[in-house]
Coordinates of N, CA and C in Angstrom, one line a residue:
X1 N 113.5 147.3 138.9 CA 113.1 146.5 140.2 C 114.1 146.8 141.3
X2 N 113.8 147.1 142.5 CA 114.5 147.4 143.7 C 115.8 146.4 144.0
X3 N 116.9 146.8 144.1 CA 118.0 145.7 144.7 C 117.3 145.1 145.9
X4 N 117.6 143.8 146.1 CA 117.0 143.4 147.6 C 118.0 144.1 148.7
X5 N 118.1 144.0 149.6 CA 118.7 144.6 151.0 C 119.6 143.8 151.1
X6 N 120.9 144.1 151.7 CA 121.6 142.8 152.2 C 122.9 143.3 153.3
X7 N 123.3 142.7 154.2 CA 124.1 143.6 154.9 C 125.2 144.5 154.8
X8 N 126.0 144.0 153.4 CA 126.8 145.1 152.8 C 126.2 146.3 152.1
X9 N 125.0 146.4 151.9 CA 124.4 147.7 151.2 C 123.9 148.1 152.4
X10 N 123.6 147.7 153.8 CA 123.6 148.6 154.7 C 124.8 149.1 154.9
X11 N 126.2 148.3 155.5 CA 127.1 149.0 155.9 C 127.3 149.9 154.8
X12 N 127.3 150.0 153.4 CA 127.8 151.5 153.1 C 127.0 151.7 152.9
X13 N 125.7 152.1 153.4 CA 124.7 153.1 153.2 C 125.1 153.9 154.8
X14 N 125.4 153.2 155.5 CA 125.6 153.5 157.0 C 127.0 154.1 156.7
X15 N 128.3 153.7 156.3 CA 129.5 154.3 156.4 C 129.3 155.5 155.6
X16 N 128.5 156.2 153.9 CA 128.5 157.3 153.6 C 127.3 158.0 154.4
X17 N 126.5 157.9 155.0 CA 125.8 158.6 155.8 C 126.8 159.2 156.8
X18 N 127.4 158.8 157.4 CA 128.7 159.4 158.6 C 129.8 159.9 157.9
X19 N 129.9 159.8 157.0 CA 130.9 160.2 156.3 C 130.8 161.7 156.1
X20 N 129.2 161.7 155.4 CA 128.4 162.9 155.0 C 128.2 163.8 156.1
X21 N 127.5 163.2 157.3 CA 127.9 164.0 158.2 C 129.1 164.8 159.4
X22 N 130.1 164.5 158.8 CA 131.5 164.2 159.7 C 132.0 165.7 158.2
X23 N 131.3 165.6 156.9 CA 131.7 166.8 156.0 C 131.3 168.1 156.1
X24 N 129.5 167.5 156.3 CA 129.7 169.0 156.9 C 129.1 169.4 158.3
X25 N 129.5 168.8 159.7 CA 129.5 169.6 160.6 C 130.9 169.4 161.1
X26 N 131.8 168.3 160.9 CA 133.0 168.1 161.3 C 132.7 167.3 162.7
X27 N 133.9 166.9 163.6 CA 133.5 166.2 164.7 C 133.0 166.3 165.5
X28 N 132.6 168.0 165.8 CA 131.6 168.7 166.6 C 130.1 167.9 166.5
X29 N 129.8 167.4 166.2 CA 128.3 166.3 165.8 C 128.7 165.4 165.9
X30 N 129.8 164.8 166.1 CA 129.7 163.3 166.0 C 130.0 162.5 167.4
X31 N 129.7 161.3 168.2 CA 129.8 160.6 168.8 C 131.5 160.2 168.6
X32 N 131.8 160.2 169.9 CA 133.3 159.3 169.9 C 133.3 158.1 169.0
X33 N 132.8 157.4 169.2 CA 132.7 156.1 168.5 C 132.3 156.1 167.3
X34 N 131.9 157.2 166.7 CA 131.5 157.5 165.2 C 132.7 158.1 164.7
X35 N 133.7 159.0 165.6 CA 134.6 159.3 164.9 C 135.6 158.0 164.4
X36 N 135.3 157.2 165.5 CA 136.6 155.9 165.5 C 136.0 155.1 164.5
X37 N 134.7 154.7 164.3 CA 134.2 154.1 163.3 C 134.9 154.3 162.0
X38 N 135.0 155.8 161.3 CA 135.2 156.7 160.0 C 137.0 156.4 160.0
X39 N 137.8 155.8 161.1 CA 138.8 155.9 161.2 C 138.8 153.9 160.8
X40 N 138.2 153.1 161.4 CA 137.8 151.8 160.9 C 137.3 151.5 159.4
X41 N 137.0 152.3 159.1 CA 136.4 152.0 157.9 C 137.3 151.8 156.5
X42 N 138.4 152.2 156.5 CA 139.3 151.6 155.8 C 140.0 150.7 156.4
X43 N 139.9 150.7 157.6 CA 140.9 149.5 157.7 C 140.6 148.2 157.9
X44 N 139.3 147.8 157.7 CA 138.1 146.8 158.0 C 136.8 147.1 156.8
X45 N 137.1 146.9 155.9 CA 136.4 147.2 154.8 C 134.5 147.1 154.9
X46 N 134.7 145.6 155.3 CA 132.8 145.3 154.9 C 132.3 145.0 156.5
X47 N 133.0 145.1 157.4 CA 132.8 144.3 158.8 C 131.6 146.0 159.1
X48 N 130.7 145.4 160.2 CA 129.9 146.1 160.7 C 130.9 146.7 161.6
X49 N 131.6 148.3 162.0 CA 133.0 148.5 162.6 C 131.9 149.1 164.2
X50 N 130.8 149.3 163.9 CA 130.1 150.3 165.2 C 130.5 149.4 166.7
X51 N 130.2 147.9 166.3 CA 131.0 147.5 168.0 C 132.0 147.8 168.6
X52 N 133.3 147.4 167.0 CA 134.4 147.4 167.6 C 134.9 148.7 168.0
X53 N 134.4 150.1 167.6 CA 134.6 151.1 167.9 C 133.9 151.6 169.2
X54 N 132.9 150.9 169.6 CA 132.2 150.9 171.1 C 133.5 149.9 172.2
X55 N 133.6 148.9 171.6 CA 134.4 148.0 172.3 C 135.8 148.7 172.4
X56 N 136.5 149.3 171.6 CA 137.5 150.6 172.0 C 137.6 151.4 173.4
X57 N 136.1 152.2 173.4 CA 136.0 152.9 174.3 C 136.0 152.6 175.6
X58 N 134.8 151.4 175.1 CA 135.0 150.6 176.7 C 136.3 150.1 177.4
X59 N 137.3 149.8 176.8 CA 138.6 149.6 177.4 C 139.6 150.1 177.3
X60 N 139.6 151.5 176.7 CA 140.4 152.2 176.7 C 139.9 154.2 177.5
X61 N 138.4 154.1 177.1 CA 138.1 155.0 178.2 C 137.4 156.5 177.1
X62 N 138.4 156.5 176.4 CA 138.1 158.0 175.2 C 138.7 157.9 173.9
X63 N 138.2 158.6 173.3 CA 138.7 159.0 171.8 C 140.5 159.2 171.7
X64 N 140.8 159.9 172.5 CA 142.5 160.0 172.5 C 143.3 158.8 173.5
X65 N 142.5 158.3 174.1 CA 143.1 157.1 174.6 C 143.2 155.9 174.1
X66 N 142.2 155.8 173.1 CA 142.2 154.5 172.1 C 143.3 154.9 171.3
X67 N 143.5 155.6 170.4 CA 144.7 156.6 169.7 C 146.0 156.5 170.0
X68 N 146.0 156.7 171.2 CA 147.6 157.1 172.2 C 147.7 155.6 172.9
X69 N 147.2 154.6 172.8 CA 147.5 153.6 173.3 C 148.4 152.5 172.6
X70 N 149.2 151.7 173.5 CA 150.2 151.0 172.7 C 149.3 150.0 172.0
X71 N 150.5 149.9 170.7 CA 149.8 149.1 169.7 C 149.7 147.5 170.3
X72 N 150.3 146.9 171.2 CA 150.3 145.7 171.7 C 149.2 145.6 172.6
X73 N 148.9 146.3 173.0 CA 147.4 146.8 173.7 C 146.0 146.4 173.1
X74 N 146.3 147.4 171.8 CA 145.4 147.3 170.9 C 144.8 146.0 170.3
X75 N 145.9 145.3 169.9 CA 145.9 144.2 169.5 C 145.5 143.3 170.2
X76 N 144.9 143.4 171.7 CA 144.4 142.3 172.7 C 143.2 142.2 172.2
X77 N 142.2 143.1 171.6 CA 140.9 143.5 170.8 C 140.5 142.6 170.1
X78 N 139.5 142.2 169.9 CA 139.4 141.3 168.8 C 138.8 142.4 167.6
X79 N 139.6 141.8 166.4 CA 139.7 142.3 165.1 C 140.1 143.4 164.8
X80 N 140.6 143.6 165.6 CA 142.0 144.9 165.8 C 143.5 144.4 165.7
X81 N 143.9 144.7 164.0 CA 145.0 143.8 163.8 C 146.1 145.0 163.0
X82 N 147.1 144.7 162.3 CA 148.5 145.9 161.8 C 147.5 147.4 161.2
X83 N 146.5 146.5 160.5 CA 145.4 147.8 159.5 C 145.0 148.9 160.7
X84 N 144.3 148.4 161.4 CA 143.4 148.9 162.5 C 144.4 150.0 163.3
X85 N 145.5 149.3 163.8 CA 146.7 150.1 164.6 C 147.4 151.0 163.4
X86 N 147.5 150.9 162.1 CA 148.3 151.8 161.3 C 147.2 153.1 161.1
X87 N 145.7 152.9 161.2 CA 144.9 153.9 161.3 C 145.2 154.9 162.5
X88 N 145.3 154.1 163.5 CA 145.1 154.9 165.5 C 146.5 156.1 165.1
X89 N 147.4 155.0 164.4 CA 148.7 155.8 164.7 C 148.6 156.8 163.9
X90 N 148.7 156.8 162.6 CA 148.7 158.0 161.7 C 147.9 159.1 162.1
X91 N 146.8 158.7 163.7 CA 145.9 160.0 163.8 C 146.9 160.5 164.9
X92 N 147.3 159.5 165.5 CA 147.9 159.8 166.6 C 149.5 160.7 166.3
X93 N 150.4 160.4 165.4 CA 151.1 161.2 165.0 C 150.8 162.9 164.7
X94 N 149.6 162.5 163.5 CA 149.2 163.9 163.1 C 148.9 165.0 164.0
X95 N 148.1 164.5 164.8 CA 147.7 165.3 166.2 C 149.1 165.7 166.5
X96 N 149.8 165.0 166.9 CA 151.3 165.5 167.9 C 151.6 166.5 166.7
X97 N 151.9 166.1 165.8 CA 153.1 167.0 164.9 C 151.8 168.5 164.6
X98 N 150.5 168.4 164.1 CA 150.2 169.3 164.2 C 150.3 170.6 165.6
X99 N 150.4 169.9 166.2 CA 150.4 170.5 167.6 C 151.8 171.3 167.8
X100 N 152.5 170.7 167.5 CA 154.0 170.8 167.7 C 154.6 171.9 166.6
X101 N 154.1 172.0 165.7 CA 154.3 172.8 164.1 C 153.5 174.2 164.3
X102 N 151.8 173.9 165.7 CA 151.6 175.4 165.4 C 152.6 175.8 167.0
X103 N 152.6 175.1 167.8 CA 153.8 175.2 168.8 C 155.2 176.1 168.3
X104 N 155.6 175.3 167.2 CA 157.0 176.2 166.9 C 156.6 177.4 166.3
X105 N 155.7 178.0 166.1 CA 155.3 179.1 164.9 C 154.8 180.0 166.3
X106 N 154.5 179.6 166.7 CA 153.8 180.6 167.9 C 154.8 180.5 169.4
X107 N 155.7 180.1 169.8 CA 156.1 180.1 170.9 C 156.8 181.4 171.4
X108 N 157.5 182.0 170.6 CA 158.0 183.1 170.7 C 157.3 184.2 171.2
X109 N 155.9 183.7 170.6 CA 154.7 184.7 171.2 C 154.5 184.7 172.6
X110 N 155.0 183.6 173.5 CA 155.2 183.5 174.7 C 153.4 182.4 174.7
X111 N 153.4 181.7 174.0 CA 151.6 181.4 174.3 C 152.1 179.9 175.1
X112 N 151.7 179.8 176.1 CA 151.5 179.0 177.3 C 150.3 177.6 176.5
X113 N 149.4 178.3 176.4 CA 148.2 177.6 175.7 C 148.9 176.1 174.3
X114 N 149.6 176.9 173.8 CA 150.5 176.4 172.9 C 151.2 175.4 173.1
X115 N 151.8 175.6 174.2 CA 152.9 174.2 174.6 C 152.3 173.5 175.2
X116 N 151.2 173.8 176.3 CA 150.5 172.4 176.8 C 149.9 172.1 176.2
X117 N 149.1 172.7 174.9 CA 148.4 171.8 174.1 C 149.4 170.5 173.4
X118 N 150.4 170.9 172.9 CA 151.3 170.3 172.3 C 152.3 169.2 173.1
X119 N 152.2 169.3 174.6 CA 152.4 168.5 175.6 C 151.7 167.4 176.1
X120 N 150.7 168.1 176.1 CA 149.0 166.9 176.7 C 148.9 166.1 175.3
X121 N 149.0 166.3 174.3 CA 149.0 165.2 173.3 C 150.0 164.7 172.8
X122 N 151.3 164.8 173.3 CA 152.3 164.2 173.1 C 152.5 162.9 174.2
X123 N 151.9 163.6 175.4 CA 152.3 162.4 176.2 C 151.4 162.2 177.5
X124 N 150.3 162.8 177.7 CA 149.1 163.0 178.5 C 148.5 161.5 178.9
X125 N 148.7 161.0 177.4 CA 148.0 159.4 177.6 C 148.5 158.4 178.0
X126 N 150.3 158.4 177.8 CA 151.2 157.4 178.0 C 150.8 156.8 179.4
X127 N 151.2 155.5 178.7 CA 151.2 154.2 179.8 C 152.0 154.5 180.6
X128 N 153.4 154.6 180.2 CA 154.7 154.9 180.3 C 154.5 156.4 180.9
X129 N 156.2 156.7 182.1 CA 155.9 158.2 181.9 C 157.4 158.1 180.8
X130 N 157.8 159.6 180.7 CA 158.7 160.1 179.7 C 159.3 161.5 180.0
X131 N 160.2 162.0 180.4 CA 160.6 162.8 179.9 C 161.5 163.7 179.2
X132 N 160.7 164.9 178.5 CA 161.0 165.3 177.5 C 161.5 167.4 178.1
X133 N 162.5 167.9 177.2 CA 162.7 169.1 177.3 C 162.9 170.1 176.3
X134 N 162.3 171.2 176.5 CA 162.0 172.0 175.1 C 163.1 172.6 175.1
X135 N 164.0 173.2 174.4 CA 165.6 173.7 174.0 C 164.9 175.0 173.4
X136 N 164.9 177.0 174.1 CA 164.6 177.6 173.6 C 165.9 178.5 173.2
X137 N 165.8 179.0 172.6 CA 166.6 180.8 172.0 C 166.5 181.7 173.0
X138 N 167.4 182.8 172.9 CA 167.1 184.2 173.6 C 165.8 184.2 173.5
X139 N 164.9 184.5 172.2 CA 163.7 185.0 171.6 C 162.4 184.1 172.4
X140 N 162.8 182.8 172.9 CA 162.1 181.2 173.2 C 161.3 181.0 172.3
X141 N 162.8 181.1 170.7 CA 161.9 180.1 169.9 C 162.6 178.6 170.3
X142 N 161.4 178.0 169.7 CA 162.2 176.3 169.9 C 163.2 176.0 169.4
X143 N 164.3 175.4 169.6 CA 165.5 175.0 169.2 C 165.4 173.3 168.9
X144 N 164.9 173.0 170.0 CA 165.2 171.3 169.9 C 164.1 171.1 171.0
X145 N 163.1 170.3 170.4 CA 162.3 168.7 171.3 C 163.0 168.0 171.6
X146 N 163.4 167.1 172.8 CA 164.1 166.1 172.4 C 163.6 165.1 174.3
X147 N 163.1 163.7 173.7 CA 162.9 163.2 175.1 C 164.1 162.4 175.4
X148 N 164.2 162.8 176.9 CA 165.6 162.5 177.4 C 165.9 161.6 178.5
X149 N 164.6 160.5 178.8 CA 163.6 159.7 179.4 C 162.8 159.1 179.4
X150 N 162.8 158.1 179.7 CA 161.6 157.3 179.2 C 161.7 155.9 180.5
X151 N 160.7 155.5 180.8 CA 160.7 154.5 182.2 C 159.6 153.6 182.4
X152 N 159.2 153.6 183.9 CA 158.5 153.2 183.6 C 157.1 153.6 184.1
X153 N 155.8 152.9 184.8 CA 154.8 154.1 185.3 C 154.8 154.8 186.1
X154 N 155.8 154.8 187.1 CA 155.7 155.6 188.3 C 157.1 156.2 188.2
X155 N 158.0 155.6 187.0 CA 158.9 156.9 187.6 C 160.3 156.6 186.0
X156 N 161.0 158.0 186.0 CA 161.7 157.9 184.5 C 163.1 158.5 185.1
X157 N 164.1 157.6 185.1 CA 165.8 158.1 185.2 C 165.4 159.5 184.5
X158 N 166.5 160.5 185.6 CA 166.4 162.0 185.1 C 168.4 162.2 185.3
X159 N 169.1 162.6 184.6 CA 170.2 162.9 184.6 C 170.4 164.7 184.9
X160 N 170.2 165.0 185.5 CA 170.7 166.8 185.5 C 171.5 167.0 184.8
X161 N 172.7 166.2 185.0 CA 173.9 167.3 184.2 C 173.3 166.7 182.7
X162 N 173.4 165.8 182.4 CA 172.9 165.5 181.0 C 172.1 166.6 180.4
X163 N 171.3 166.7 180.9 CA 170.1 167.6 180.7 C 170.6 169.4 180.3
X164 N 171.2 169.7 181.3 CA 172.1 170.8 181.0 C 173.6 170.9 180.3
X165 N 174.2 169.7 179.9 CA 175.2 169.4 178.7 C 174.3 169.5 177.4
X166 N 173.3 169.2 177.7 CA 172.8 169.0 176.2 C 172.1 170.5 176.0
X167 N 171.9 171.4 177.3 CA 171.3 172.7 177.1 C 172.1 173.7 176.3
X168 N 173.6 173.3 177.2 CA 174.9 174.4 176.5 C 175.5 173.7 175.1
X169 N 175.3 172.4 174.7 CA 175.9 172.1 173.5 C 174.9 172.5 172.2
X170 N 173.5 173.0 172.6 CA 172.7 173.5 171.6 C 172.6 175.3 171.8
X171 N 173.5 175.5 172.5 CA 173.5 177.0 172.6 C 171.7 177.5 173.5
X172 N 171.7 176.7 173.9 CA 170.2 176.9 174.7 C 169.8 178.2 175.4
X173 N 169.3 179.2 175.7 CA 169.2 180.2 176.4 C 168.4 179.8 177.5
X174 N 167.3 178.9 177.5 CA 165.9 178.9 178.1 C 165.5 176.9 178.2
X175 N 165.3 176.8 179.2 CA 164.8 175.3 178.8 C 163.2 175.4 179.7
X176 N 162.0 174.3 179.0 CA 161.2 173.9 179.6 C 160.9 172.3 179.8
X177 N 160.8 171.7 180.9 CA 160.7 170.7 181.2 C 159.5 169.9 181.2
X178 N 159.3 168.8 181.3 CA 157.6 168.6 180.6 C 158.2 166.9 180.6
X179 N 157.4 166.1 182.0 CA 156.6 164.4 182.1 C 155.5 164.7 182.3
X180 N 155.6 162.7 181.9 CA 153.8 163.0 182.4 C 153.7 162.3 183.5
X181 N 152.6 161.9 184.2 CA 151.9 160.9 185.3 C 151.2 160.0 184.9
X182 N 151.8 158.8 184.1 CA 150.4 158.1 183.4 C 149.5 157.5 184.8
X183 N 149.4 157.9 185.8 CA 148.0 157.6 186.6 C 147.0 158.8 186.3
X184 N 147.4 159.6 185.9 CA 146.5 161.0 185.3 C 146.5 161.9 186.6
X185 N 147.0 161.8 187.6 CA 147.2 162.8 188.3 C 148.1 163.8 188.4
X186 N 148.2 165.0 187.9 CA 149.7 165.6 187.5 C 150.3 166.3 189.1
X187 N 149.6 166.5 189.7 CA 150.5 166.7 191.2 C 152.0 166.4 191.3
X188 N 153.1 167.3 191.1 CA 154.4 166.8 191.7 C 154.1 165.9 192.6
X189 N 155.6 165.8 192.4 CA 156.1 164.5 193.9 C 157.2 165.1 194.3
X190 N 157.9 164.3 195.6 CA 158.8 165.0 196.2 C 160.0 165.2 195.2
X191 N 160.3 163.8 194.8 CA 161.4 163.8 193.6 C 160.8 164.5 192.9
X192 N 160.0 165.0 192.1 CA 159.8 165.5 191.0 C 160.8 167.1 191.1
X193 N 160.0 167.9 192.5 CA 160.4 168.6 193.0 C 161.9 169.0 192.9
X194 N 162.4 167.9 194.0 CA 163.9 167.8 193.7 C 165.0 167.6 192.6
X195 N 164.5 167.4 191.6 CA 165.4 167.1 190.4 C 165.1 168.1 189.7
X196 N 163.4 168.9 189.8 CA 164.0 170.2 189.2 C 164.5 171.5 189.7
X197 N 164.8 171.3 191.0 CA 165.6 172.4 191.8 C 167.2 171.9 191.6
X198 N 167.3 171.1 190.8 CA 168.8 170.6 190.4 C 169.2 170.9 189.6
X199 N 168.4 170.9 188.8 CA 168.3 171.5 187.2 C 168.6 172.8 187.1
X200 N 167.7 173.6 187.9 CA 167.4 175.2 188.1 C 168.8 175.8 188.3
X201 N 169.5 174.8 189.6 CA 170.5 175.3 190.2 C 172.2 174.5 189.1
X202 N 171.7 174.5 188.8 CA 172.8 174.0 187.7 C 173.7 174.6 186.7
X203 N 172.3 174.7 186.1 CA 171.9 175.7 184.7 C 172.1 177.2 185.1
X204 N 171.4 177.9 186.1 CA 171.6 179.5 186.2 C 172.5 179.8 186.2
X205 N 173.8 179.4 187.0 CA 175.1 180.2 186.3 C 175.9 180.0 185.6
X206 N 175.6 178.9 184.6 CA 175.4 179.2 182.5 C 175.2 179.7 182.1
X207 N 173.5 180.5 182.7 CA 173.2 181.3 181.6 C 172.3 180.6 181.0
X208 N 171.3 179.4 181.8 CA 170.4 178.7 181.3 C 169.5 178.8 182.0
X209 N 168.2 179.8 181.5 CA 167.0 179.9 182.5 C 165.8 178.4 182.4
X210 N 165.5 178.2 183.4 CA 164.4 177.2 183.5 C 163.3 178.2 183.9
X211 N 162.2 177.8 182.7 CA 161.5 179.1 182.8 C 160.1 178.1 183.3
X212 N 160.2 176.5 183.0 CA 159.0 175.6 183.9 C 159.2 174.0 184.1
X213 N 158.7 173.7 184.9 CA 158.5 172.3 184.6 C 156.7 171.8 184.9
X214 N 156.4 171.6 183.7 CA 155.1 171.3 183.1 C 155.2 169.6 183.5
X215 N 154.0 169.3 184.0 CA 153.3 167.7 184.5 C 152.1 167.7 184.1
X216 N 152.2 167.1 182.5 CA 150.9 166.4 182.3 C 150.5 165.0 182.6
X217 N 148.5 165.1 182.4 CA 148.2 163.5 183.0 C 147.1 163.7 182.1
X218 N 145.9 162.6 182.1 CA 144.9 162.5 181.6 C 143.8 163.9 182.3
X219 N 144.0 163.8 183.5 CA 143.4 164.4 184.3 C 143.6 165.9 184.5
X220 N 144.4 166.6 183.9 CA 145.0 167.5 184.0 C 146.5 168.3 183.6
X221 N 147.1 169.2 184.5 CA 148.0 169.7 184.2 C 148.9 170.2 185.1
X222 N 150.0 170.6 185.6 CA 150.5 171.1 186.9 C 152.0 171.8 186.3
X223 N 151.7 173.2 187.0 CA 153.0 173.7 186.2 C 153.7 174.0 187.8
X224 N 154.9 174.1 187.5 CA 155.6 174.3 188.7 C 156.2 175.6 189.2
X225 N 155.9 176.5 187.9 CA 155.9 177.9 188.2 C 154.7 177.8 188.4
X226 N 153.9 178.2 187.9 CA 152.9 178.8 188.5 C 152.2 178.1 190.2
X227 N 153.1 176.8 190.5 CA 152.6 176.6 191.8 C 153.6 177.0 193.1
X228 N 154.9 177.9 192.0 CA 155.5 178.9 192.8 C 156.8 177.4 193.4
X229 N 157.3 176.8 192.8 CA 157.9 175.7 192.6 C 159.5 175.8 192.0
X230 N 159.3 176.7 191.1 CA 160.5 177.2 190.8 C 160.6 178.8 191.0

């Protein structure tokens, strides 16, 4: 005789249906909200998760912004509690460090593509801005990540000499510079400008090339070489 129906044998009839399809086409087929769903689903066992994963998006905007958003944030949510945030995070880590691991393996190759990928998901989404500076070798392999900043939305204490004490005590050859805009507009600003013509002029007769300063945002990207800046 047939089990009767009941709402828990829908939701896992519904969670391995998405499961199955998330195996074999990968996230390429799936809805934002179905990816967040598959990420709910352990951490909210028997709850129907398809709202709360709609209700994500609505107030946070996208799939990487629900992710990259502070956990106190999160938690304004209803039924978004330590489980739910220990999910966002562990994707949210993985993404950076994957990014950053093929980053070190490939930089030397000179790939551009590489570091702002590994840039834009380090800090593209931040509330906060931050910044951070890449420590390269003769070769521009990576030496040292390290953020040397952190503020608040419109603006993050920048030290020059700090910046270039810490270039020569890592034996630095090369530095790249990299905040973000958390309004998602990456456009320099006047200061932005100014503090890296400080840097530039600091560092060169060290023997410390500043080879960019990278501004990511939601919205984009802005390099300062290439807008002939440095």
């Amino acid at each position: 005789m047939d089990q009767p129906l009941t709402r828990d044998s829908l939701n896992a009839g519904h969670r391995e249906r998405l499961r199955e399809r998330f195996l074999k086409g990968g996230a390429a087929g799936l809805h934002d909200y179905e990816l967040l769903e598959l990420l709910l689903f352990r951490a909210i066992p028997r709850r129907d998760v398809k709202p709360i994963a709609k209700m994500l998006l609505q107030r946070f905007g996208s799939f990487a912004e629900v992710v990259s958003a502070r956990p106190e944030r999160l938690k304004e949510m209803d039924y978004v509690g330590d489980a739910v945030v220990t999910e966002l995070k562990i994707v949210e880590a993985a993404a950076v460090l994957l990014a950053k691991q093929s980053m070190t393996k490939r930089l030397e190759l000179g790939s551009f593509a590489q570091v702002l990928d590994y840039c834009r998901g380090a800090m593209a989404y931040r509330e906060t801005e931050e910044f951070r500076v890449l420590f390269l070798d003769k070769k521009n392999g990576l030496i040292a990540d390290e953020v040397m900043g952190q503020g608040t939305v419109d603006h993050t204490p920048v030290y020059p000499r700090e910046v270039v004490r810490r270039a020569l005590a890592l034996n630095a050859c090369a530095m790249i510079l990299v905040h973000n805009h958390p309004s998602g507009d990456p456009t320099p600003s006047t200061a932005d400008v100014t503090m890296t013509e400080t840097i530039a002029s600091l560092a060169r007769p060290l023997g410390v090339r500043l080879h960019d300063h990278l501004i990511v945002g939601r919205n984009g990207h802005a390099s300062m070489r290439a807008m002939k800046l440095i």
